[in-house]
Amino acid sequence: MDAGRVSGGLVVAAAVVDDVTAPRRLLAARRSAPDQLAGRWELPGGKVEPGEGPVAALHRELHEELGVGLALGREVEGPLDGHWPITAALRLRVWLAVVVSGTPRPLLDHDELRWVGAGDAGRLPWLPADLPVIASLGLRP
């Protein structure tokens, strides 16, 4: 599906893991803003800007939010033409990724980062749109 034709908008996120071929740990980011999302955990990322490709947007967002460079693995395909629903107007695309430069730190819209394994991931209060994505990752204990 052409990302530019998604009605309303496209959001991209990275499931930052320790190993894209056999992930055991996932980097969770706790929102600090806006107020209605503060305290909830998410996969880091953001909206694709007009004229920007999804992969370029993902790299830009993770650099802005966490100060890192990434190597992308496979796309984690969702149930709606490969996308995951956020709202009726917003769709999410997610890639597995590993950090290749920088050390993740909460720079923008987050106040905490945490590496979580399979057992711990399920205990966090995730944003609803991220829950099915995280369940699909199949983190290994």
PDB file of C-alpha atoms in Angstrom:
ATOM      1  CA  MET A   1       0.000   0.000   0.000  1.00  0.00           C
ATOM      2  CA  ASP A   2       1.286   3.473  -0.854  1.00  0.00           C
ATOM      3  CA  ALA A   3       1.927   5.213   2.483  1.00  0.00           C
ATOM      4  CA  GLY A   4       1.119   8.585   0.946  1.00  0.00           C
ATOM      5  CA  ARG A   5      -2.443   7.431   0.295  1.00  0.00           C
ATOM      6  CA  VAL A   6      -3.347   6.457   3.828  1.00  0.00           C
ATOM      7  CA  SER A   7      -6.345   8.563   4.779  1.00  0.00           C
ATOM      8  CA  GLY A   8      -5.555  10.964   7.598  1.00  0.00           C
ATOM      9  CA  GLY A   9      -1.959  10.065   8.218  1.00  0.00           C
ATOM     10  CA  LEU A  10       0.771   7.590   8.729  1.00  0.00           C
ATOM     11  CA  VAL A  11       2.749   7.020  11.901  1.00  0.00           C
ATOM     12  CA  VAL A  12       5.990   5.027  11.979  1.00  0.00           C
ATOM     13  CA  ALA A  13       7.610   3.308  14.934  1.00  0.00           C
ATOM     14  CA  ALA A  14      10.570   1.131  15.733  1.00  0.00           C
ATOM     15  CA  ALA A  15      10.478  -1.988  17.832  1.00  0.00           C
ATOM     16  CA  VAL A  16      14.052  -1.435  19.017  1.00  0.00           C
ATOM     17  CA  VAL A  17      15.299  -4.867  20.057  1.00  0.00           C
ATOM     18  CA  ASP A  18      18.554  -6.499  21.074  1.00  0.00           C
ATOM     19  CA  ASP A  19      18.600  -8.775  17.995  1.00  0.00           C
ATOM     20  CA  VAL A  20      16.383  -8.435  14.906  1.00  0.00           C
ATOM     21  CA  THR A  21      16.556 -12.158  14.104  1.00  0.00           C
ATOM     22  CA  ALA A  22      15.743 -13.479  17.615  1.00  0.00           C
ATOM     23  CA  PRO A  23      14.610 -10.598  19.846  1.00  0.00           C
ATOM     24  CA  ARG A  24      14.729 -11.160  23.604  1.00  0.00           C
ATOM     25  CA  ARG A  25      14.514  -7.556  24.821  1.00  0.00           C
ATOM     26  CA  LEU A  26      12.556  -4.545  23.608  1.00  0.00           C
ATOM     27  CA  LEU A  27      13.175  -0.852  24.304  1.00  0.00           C
ATOM     28  CA  ALA A  28      10.036   0.726  25.774  1.00  0.00           C
ATOM     29  CA  ALA A  29       9.596   4.499  25.970  1.00  0.00           C
ATOM     30  CA  ARG A  30       7.331   6.175  28.540  1.00  0.00           C
ATOM     31  CA  ARG A  31       5.438   9.206  27.256  1.00  0.00           C
ATOM     32  CA  SER A  32       5.771  12.504  29.083  1.00  0.00           C
ATOM     33  CA  ALA A  33       3.601  14.497  26.649  1.00  0.00           C
ATOM     34  CA  PRO A  34       0.900  15.252  25.716  1.00  0.00           C
ATOM     35  CA  ASP A  35      -0.953  15.049  29.024  1.00  0.00           C
ATOM     36  CA  GLN A  36      -3.501  12.458  27.838  1.00  0.00           C
ATOM     37  CA  LEU A  37      -0.670  10.030  26.939  1.00  0.00           C
ATOM     38  CA  ALA A  38       1.760  10.806  29.771  1.00  0.00           C
ATOM     39  CA  GLY A  39       2.780   7.770  31.801  1.00  0.00           C
ATOM     40  CA  ARG A  40       1.880   5.262  29.079  1.00  0.00           C
ATOM     41  CA  TRP A  41       4.547   3.226  27.298  1.00  0.00           C
ATOM     42  CA  GLU A  42       5.039   3.043  23.541  1.00  0.00           C
ATOM     43  CA  LEU A  43       7.272   2.049  20.697  1.00  0.00           C
ATOM     44  CA  PRO A  44       9.188   5.223  19.771  1.00  0.00           C
ATOM     45  CA  GLY A  45       8.379   6.960  16.501  1.00  0.00           C
ATOM     46  CA  GLY A  46       6.052   9.589  15.095  1.00  0.00           C
ATOM     47  CA  LYS A  47       4.142  11.006  12.171  1.00  0.00           C
ATOM     48  CA  VAL A  48       5.438  10.981   8.634  1.00  0.00           C
ATOM     49  CA  GLU A  49       5.731  14.566   7.412  1.00  0.00           C
ATOM     50  CA  PRO A  50       4.412  15.627   3.972  1.00  0.00           C
ATOM     51  CA  GLY A  51       6.882  14.656   1.267  1.00  0.00           C
ATOM     52  CA  GLU A  52       8.819  12.377   3.620  1.00  0.00           C
ATOM     53  CA  GLY A  53       9.158   8.639   3.140  1.00  0.00           C
ATOM     54  CA  PRO A  54       8.266   6.289   6.022  1.00  0.00           C
ATOM     55  CA  VAL A  55      11.818   4.981   6.506  1.00  0.00           C
ATOM     56  CA  ALA A  56      13.312   8.490   6.460  1.00  0.00           C
ATOM     57  CA  ALA A  57      10.650   9.590   8.968  1.00  0.00           C
ATOM     58  CA  LEU A  58      11.508   6.684  11.254  1.00  0.00           C
ATOM     59  CA  HIS A  59      15.207   7.522  11.249  1.00  0.00           C
ATOM     60  CA  ARG A  60      14.435  11.215  11.870  1.00  0.00           C
ATOM     61  CA  GLU A  61      12.015  10.472  14.714  1.00  0.00           C
ATOM     62  CA  LEU A  62      14.352   8.077  16.544  1.00  0.00           C
ATOM     63  CA  HIS A  63      17.230  10.525  16.260  1.00  0.00           C
ATOM     64  CA  GLU A  64      15.035  13.357  17.618  1.00  0.00           C
ATOM     65  CA  GLU A  65      13.383  11.300  20.383  1.00  0.00           C
ATOM     66  CA  LEU A  66      16.217   9.032  21.527  1.00  0.00           C
ATOM     67  CA  GLY A  67      19.407  10.373  19.947  1.00  0.00           C
ATOM     68  CA  VAL A  68      20.204   7.129  18.141  1.00  0.00           C
ATOM     69  CA  GLY A  69      20.897   5.784  14.687  1.00  0.00           C
ATOM     70  CA  LEU A  70      19.262   2.512  13.685  1.00  0.00           C
ATOM     71  CA  ALA A  71      19.712  -0.450  11.411  1.00  0.00           C
ATOM     72  CA  LEU A  72      16.298  -1.690  10.349  1.00  0.00           C
ATOM     73  CA  GLY A  73      15.220  -5.294  10.215  1.00  0.00           C
ATOM     74  CA  ARG A  74      11.965  -6.594   8.782  1.00  0.00           C
ATOM     75  CA  GLU A  75       8.740  -4.658   8.870  1.00  0.00           C
ATOM     76  CA  VAL A  76       6.297  -5.995  11.463  1.00  0.00           C
ATOM     77  CA  GLU A  77       3.227  -6.244   9.268  1.00  0.00           C
ATOM     78  CA  GLY A  78      -0.214  -5.513  10.652  1.00  0.00           C
ATOM     79  CA  PRO A  79      -3.718  -6.625   9.676  1.00  0.00           C
ATOM     80  CA  LEU A  80      -4.673  -3.616   7.495  1.00  0.00           C
ATOM     81  CA  ASP A  81      -2.678  -3.937   4.271  1.00  0.00           C
ATOM     82  CA  GLY A  82       0.414  -4.392   6.427  1.00  0.00           C
ATOM     83  CA  HIS A  83      -0.416  -1.459   8.707  1.00  0.00           C
ATOM     84  CA  TRP A  84      -1.667  -1.373  12.304  1.00  0.00           C
ATOM     85  CA  PRO A  85      -4.752   0.707  13.217  1.00  0.00           C
ATOM     86  CA  ILE A  86      -4.337   3.615  15.627  1.00  0.00           C
ATOM     87  CA  THR A  87      -7.593   5.465  14.917  1.00  0.00           C
ATOM     88  CA  ALA A  88      -9.986   5.524  11.984  1.00  0.00           C
ATOM     89  CA  ALA A  89      -7.704   8.110  10.360  1.00  0.00           C
ATOM     90  CA  LEU A  90      -4.240   7.017  11.515  1.00  0.00           C
ATOM     91  CA  ARG A  91      -2.275   3.915  10.580  1.00  0.00           C
ATOM     92  CA  LEU A  92       0.996   2.636  12.052  1.00  0.00           C
ATOM     93  CA  ARG A  93       3.939   0.961  10.333  1.00  0.00           C
ATOM     94  CA  VAL A  94       6.526  -0.728  12.545  1.00  0.00           C
ATOM     95  CA  TRP A  95      10.025  -2.063  11.851  1.00  0.00           C
ATOM     96  CA  LEU A  96      12.304  -4.167  13.991  1.00  0.00           C
ATOM     97  CA  ALA A  97      15.494  -2.195  14.589  1.00  0.00           C
ATOM     98  CA  VAL A  98      18.768  -2.272  16.474  1.00  0.00           C
ATOM     99  CA  VAL A  99      20.758   0.707  17.709  1.00  0.00           C
ATOM    100  CA  VAL A 100      23.956   1.196  15.689  1.00  0.00           C
ATOM    101  CA  SER A 101      24.995   4.637  16.927  1.00  0.00           C
ATOM    102  CA  GLY A 102      24.405   6.589  20.098  1.00  0.00           C
ATOM    103  CA  THR A 103      23.017   5.530  23.446  1.00  0.00           C
ATOM    104  CA  PRO A 104      19.216   5.702  23.782  1.00  0.00           C
ATOM    105  CA  ARG A 105      18.075   8.468  26.102  1.00  0.00           C
ATOM    106  CA  PRO A 106      14.715  10.230  26.500  1.00  0.00           C
ATOM    107  CA  LEU A 107      15.126  13.515  24.637  1.00  0.00           C
ATOM    108  CA  LEU A 108      11.671  14.450  23.336  1.00  0.00           C
ATOM    109  CA  ASP A 109       8.172  13.471  24.577  1.00  0.00           C
ATOM    110  CA  HIS A 110       9.536  10.723  26.863  1.00  0.00           C
ATOM    111  CA  ASP A 111      10.790  10.709  30.441  1.00  0.00           C
ATOM    112  CA  GLU A 112      12.008   7.122  30.782  1.00  0.00           C
ATOM    113  CA  LEU A 113      13.345   4.302  28.646  1.00  0.00           C
ATOM    114  CA  ARG A 114      13.430   0.693  29.743  1.00  0.00           C
ATOM    115  CA  TRP A 115      14.692  -2.534  28.171  1.00  0.00           C
ATOM    116  CA  VAL A 116      12.048  -5.194  28.814  1.00  0.00           C
ATOM    117  CA  GLY A 117      11.929  -8.916  28.201  1.00  0.00           C
ATOM    118  CA  ALA A 118       8.930 -11.071  27.356  1.00  0.00           C
ATOM    119  CA  GLY A 119       7.644 -11.222  30.934  1.00  0.00           C
ATOM    120  CA  ASP A 120       8.139  -7.549  31.763  1.00  0.00           C
ATOM    121  CA  ALA A 121       6.699  -6.184  28.510  1.00  0.00           C
ATOM    122  CA  GLY A 122       3.226  -7.435  29.395  1.00  0.00           C
ATOM    123  CA  ARG A 123       3.245  -5.628  32.747  1.00  0.00           C
ATOM    124  CA  LEU A 124       3.652  -2.115  31.352  1.00  0.00           C
ATOM    125  CA  PRO A 125       0.667   0.166  30.606  1.00  0.00           C
ATOM    126  CA  TRP A 126       1.184   0.428  26.832  1.00  0.00           C
ATOM    127  CA  LEU A 127      -0.680   2.739  24.508  1.00  0.00           C
ATOM    128  CA  PRO A 128      -3.563   0.675  23.104  1.00  0.00           C
ATOM    129  CA  ALA A 129      -2.347   0.848  19.491  1.00  0.00           C
ATOM    130  CA  ASP A 130       0.999  -0.717  20.442  1.00  0.00           C
ATOM    131  CA  LEU A 131      -0.418  -3.723  22.328  1.00  0.00           C
ATOM    132  CA  PRO A 132      -1.130  -5.950  19.294  1.00  0.00           C
ATOM    133  CA  VAL A 133       2.231  -5.039  17.754  1.00  0.00           C
ATOM    134  CA  ILE A 134       4.095  -6.031  20.904  1.00  0.00           C
ATOM    135  CA  ALA A 135       2.113  -9.269  21.164  1.00  0.00           C
ATOM    136  CA  SER A 136       3.096 -10.107  17.578  1.00  0.00           C
ATOM    137  CA  LEU A 137       6.832  -9.673  18.214  1.00  0.00           C
ATOM    138  CA  GLY A 138       7.179 -13.042  19.924  1.00  0.00           C
ATOM    139  CA  LEU A 139       9.910 -11.950  22.333  1.00  0.00           C
ATOM    140  CA  ARG A 140      11.786 -14.987  23.505  1.00  0.00           C
ATOM    141  CA  PRO A 141      12.259 -15.573  27.227  1.00  0.00           C
TER     142      PRO A 141
END
